[in-house]
Amino acid sequence: MAFTTVAEPPPGRRHLLVTAAPGFGKSWLVRSWLADHSPTWADGDTDLSAVDGWLVVDDLPPLDHAAASALAARLDRLPAATRAVLVSRTPWPGRLPADSAVLDAHDLALPEPTVGRVLAEQYGLDSPDLARAVHELTAGWPSLVHLAGRHLQTGTLATLCAPGTPLHGYAAEHVLAHLPVPQRRLLGRLGELETACEELVGPRERGTLRLLARTGLVVPAGAPPGAYGLTSAPHWLRPVPALAAVARQREPLAAATRRRLHADAAAWHAGQRIWAQAIRHRLRSGDLAATAELLREHGSAAVAAGGAGEVIDAVTALSTGPDAARGANADSRSASTPSPDAHGRGDGPSRRTEVSLLLLHGEALAVTGRLDEALACLTPLAASRDTLEPGLAWRLGQTYYSRAEHRAAFDALTRGRLDRADTVDEALLLSWTAAAYWSVGDRDACHDHALRARDAAAATGDDRALAAAHVALALHAALAGDRAGNTEQYAIALGHAEAARDAVQAARIRSNRLSQLLEEARFPQALAESVDAVAAAEASGNATALTVALVNRSEALSRMGLLDEAERCGERALAISQRAGSGKTAYALTILGDVRARRGQRSLARAAYEEAVRAADTDGMQQCFVPAMAGLACLVAYDDPATARRHAQTAAARANGPLATRALLAVGWTAVAAGDGAAATEAADRAESSARLHRDRAGLAEALELRADTIDRPSARRTALAEAARTWRATGARLDADRVACRLGQLPGASAEEQLASRVARASLEAAGVLASTPDETASAPHVAVRVLGRFEVVIDETPVPGAAWRSRKAQDLLRILVARRGRRVAREELAALLWPDDDDHHRVAHRLSVALSTMRSVLDPDRRLPTDHYVFATPTALAADPAHLDIDLDTFLAEADMGRRLHDQRRHPEAREVLAAAERRYTGDVFEDEPYDDWAVPTREEARAVYLRITRLLATLAGQRGAVDEALDYLLRILSRDPYDEAGHREVIALLDAAGRHGEARRARQRYTAAMRDIGRDTEITA
């Protein structure tokens, strides 16, 4: 049963203190460490001087400073060879014994992936979402994870902590009942606050808070919503949610105590300018007037700092009266939006909601992606009015913009009054108007409004307004193809957003900057920065920025060859935008179309592209319409050339700026499919010029590929493809580089190295689930794969050939022999001797061989569409398999191994690891492992096995050099599973384990080594 993730005690320390609350598996962990030893288990009164070797003091009772000092002195006097482990539920007070290490609850808690494995393997609960929820509730507390697993086999998350459940009983009896009163009281208050820090609880409680943290009852937490941009960020903590839930049920706080606790928390958060939390706690204290005042004065800042959810809760509670306010909590975010009357005020049981709060409510709803509710809140305020206050106009326009309803957005934005253009609301109105013009591709109008926004924002001196204005200028620079200007303006904008503590705008900026990296084909950097962009968008509550960040991350993952994760990101972005009712679903649909087209999932890709085109075309969203239409054109180019060309021309007619490159490439590829070489050449020229103008390396590489398809001379085609391959490799787009490598190896006159690289690239593409051929190529011949590593099998177009199809075992054996000779000619006389060794009638044997050859060919090409020598050459004297037309796993394995070794010799270690690891995974068994007694297979079998052992040892060496001990051990153990008498392998395993301080495992490895050497007559031993 899995309890912890700590595999070995910290090396090189004489004494170890293991401290955590009950249920963290402390004793289990120590017993597993010392399974190969004979430790002395003692209590605090044992005579320690008589101990030799390992001493374990289990369940050490709480010590005061005097008792701890006395025990430390006794431990210090132990012989140097004695190592002590002290196991306790409470932290050690005062000075630790000399040469000590400490493991606490943080070290023993299970990370989320381990929680997932425990739930799946031990309780049959194989759901990543469930694992995430259980980890969140338990913070990885091992016993609570197992109790949750047992409960969830028949129960639900909602009842996990209810009275009468095993988790509730365990937490109450084994944890809370043994806590000192001060710790239990503080835990109850922390459960009410949910997130706290030492500064918030005050100096009197700091020591208690630290004790709770060290024993695992309180764990590190992310900053609460609305805390973005604090100059001196506190160390935030939260109680383990499951434990806090049980504590609240057992000892609920009195109403007066709860109100006073929230009032004090509101005052502290207001002093720190964490307005969202100040609003939240003021509301929960029951002070509605003070809550409304905070909302009016600081509500917009709270939304900007990432506290939109807290603002929604507060406005909703105020609109429905004191009863709702007293019960306001996270669940209130699903409450209905207040309804304004004709005067722009909403009616509640005790008061009318002011227009300013309605504006704030609409803004917060729009930020969190609840766009329909935001419109329901804001639209009545604009009814029957020719002009709008700028604050209403930009909020309403931004909401329509987020829905990608640009006509409605322009209607709202252009009705906004610009009396002086020197207020924050006027600057924001101009900025969002510029963004709307960017989205429809109107460069001049975008530029004009961005400049006016900058001037207005400068007049206010407000950082939030300046950030929005410089985002508008960055969007214009992107539309104009000014990469340097785009980068500069985003940098300025981010500086202002951070100065304003505007998490919403900062998340938008980070998401948009990812687009720039992708347009410049800086894929590894984009992938790395996408992690922060997604996290920033999640923390800010900005649903639109999160959608964009996920779409951009999906594209980076796709380009880097991580298609499964790319599809998950795209699907998550689609779900978010669909919940928001946003036309920006087109962005997610387009990237899903791209990923599925790469995988050859043509129907799914077409459906995604067509839906994206409809969504983007509804309101003139050119930034997405052009890529979706271009992708659709390329997808159907060979199925319906005429329709594809119309799609491509439509995309080109509506493209401007960097989008022109993708549209022109679509024009070129559809021309190639239609056989129009002149149009394809012209499109390649224009696409290349556009790519160079906009610093689009991916577009340039694809334009070179397109040019290669318009060239007749093989040498010129090779030159264009070689440059495309180099460009793709420079961008980090592995799958695109592999695709071009496949084409290079298939050119007439390709060198041996190009053919080798082509086979390796094709295997890499297949492993990623990508089609290596274009649609017209796949129609010409079936794909025939011959598998000889492990079990012999022939697979035609992904369908295994059944045994009955062969009709003759000799035909099957003939193919096996030819494949084993790896393309070399085999004399007919030799084949006859191998297949019919006891038959001396040469005429009869020759006839049998001809029949076997005919049978084999009929299996490989059942429809007889291909020349008879397509798969197997035949002359009057010899036969040979054609490796160019047969996908043979043995050939690919040996090619990958050879390439990986050469990359290693060139010190290109990351690339070498990738290629060698692919080769190692491919080796699923010895050659013809299912037929081990054929003598003719022995040389090939031994050669492949020797290569496998060499590359696996090399992988172990590379892993060891990186400090990846477990990975290196895994490779070495695979070697020993193939060859248990590999002396060097045994020695390397022992050396790695000793160096890592994993002495119990090293001892067992020595025993295995000694036994193996004894089996072969060598009395060799390794001493520690």
mmCIF file of C-alpha atoms in Angstrom, residues 13-19 60 63-65 67-76 84 86 88 90-103 214:
data_model
loop_
_atom_site.group_PDB
_atom_site.id
_atom_site.type_symbol
_atom_site.label_atom_id
_atom_site.label_comp_id
_atom_site.label_asym_id
_atom_site.label_seq_id
_atom_site.Cartn_x
_atom_site.Cartn_y
_atom_site.Cartn_z
ATOM 1 C CA ARG A 13 23.258 12.026 8.412
ATOM 2 C CA ARG A 14 23.572 10.217 11.726
ATOM 3 C CA HIS A 15 20.174 11.235 13.077
ATOM 4 C CA LEU A 16 16.811 11.683 11.396
ATOM 5 C CA LEU A 17 13.642 13.179 12.865
ATOM 6 C CA VAL A 18 10.379 12.238 11.104
ATOM 7 C CA THR A 19 7.562 14.538 12.214
ATOM 8 C CA LEU A 60 8.166 9.862 20.587
ATOM 9 C CA LEU A 63 8.954 17.003 24.599
ATOM 10 C CA ASP A 64 9.607 20.287 26.331
ATOM 11 C CA HIS A 65 12.903 22.083 25.768
ATOM 12 C CA ALA A 67 13.618 16.907 27.767
ATOM 13 C CA ALA A 68 14.581 17.528 24.146
ATOM 14 C CA SER A 69 18.001 18.878 25.156
ATOM 15 C CA ALA A 70 18.629 15.864 27.397
ATOM 16 C CA LEU A 71 17.692 13.406 24.627
ATOM 17 C CA ALA A 72 19.832 15.302 22.108
ATOM 18 C CA ALA A 73 22.809 15.034 24.451
ATOM 19 C CA ARG A 74 22.287 11.271 24.806
ATOM 20 C CA LEU A 75 22.114 10.857 21.041
ATOM 21 C CA ASP A 76 25.250 12.954 20.536
ATOM 22 C CA ALA A 84 19.071 7.017 15.045
ATOM 23 C CA LEU A 86 13.103 9.512 15.852
ATOM 24 C CA SER A 88 7.043 11.879 16.435
ATOM 25 C CA THR A 90 5.010 16.866 17.243
ATOM 26 C CA PRO A 91 7.966 18.980 16.080
ATOM 27 C CA TRP A 92 11.229 18.893 17.993
ATOM 28 C CA PRO A 93 11.598 21.885 20.339
ATOM 29 C CA GLY A 94 14.927 23.646 20.619
ATOM 30 C CA ARG A 95 18.302 22.346 19.422
ATOM 31 C CA LEU A 96 18.370 19.202 17.281
ATOM 32 C CA PRO A 97 20.948 16.474 17.896
ATOM 33 C CA ALA A 98 24.179 16.996 15.991
ATOM 34 C CA ASP A 99 24.318 15.906 12.340
ATOM 35 C CA SER A 100 20.532 15.646 12.032
ATOM 36 C CA ALA A 101 18.064 15.825 9.158
ATOM 37 C CA VAL A 102 14.311 16.402 9.402
ATOM 38 C CA LEU A 103 11.445 15.034 7.306
ATOM 39 C CA ARG A 214 5.046 21.491 10.428
#
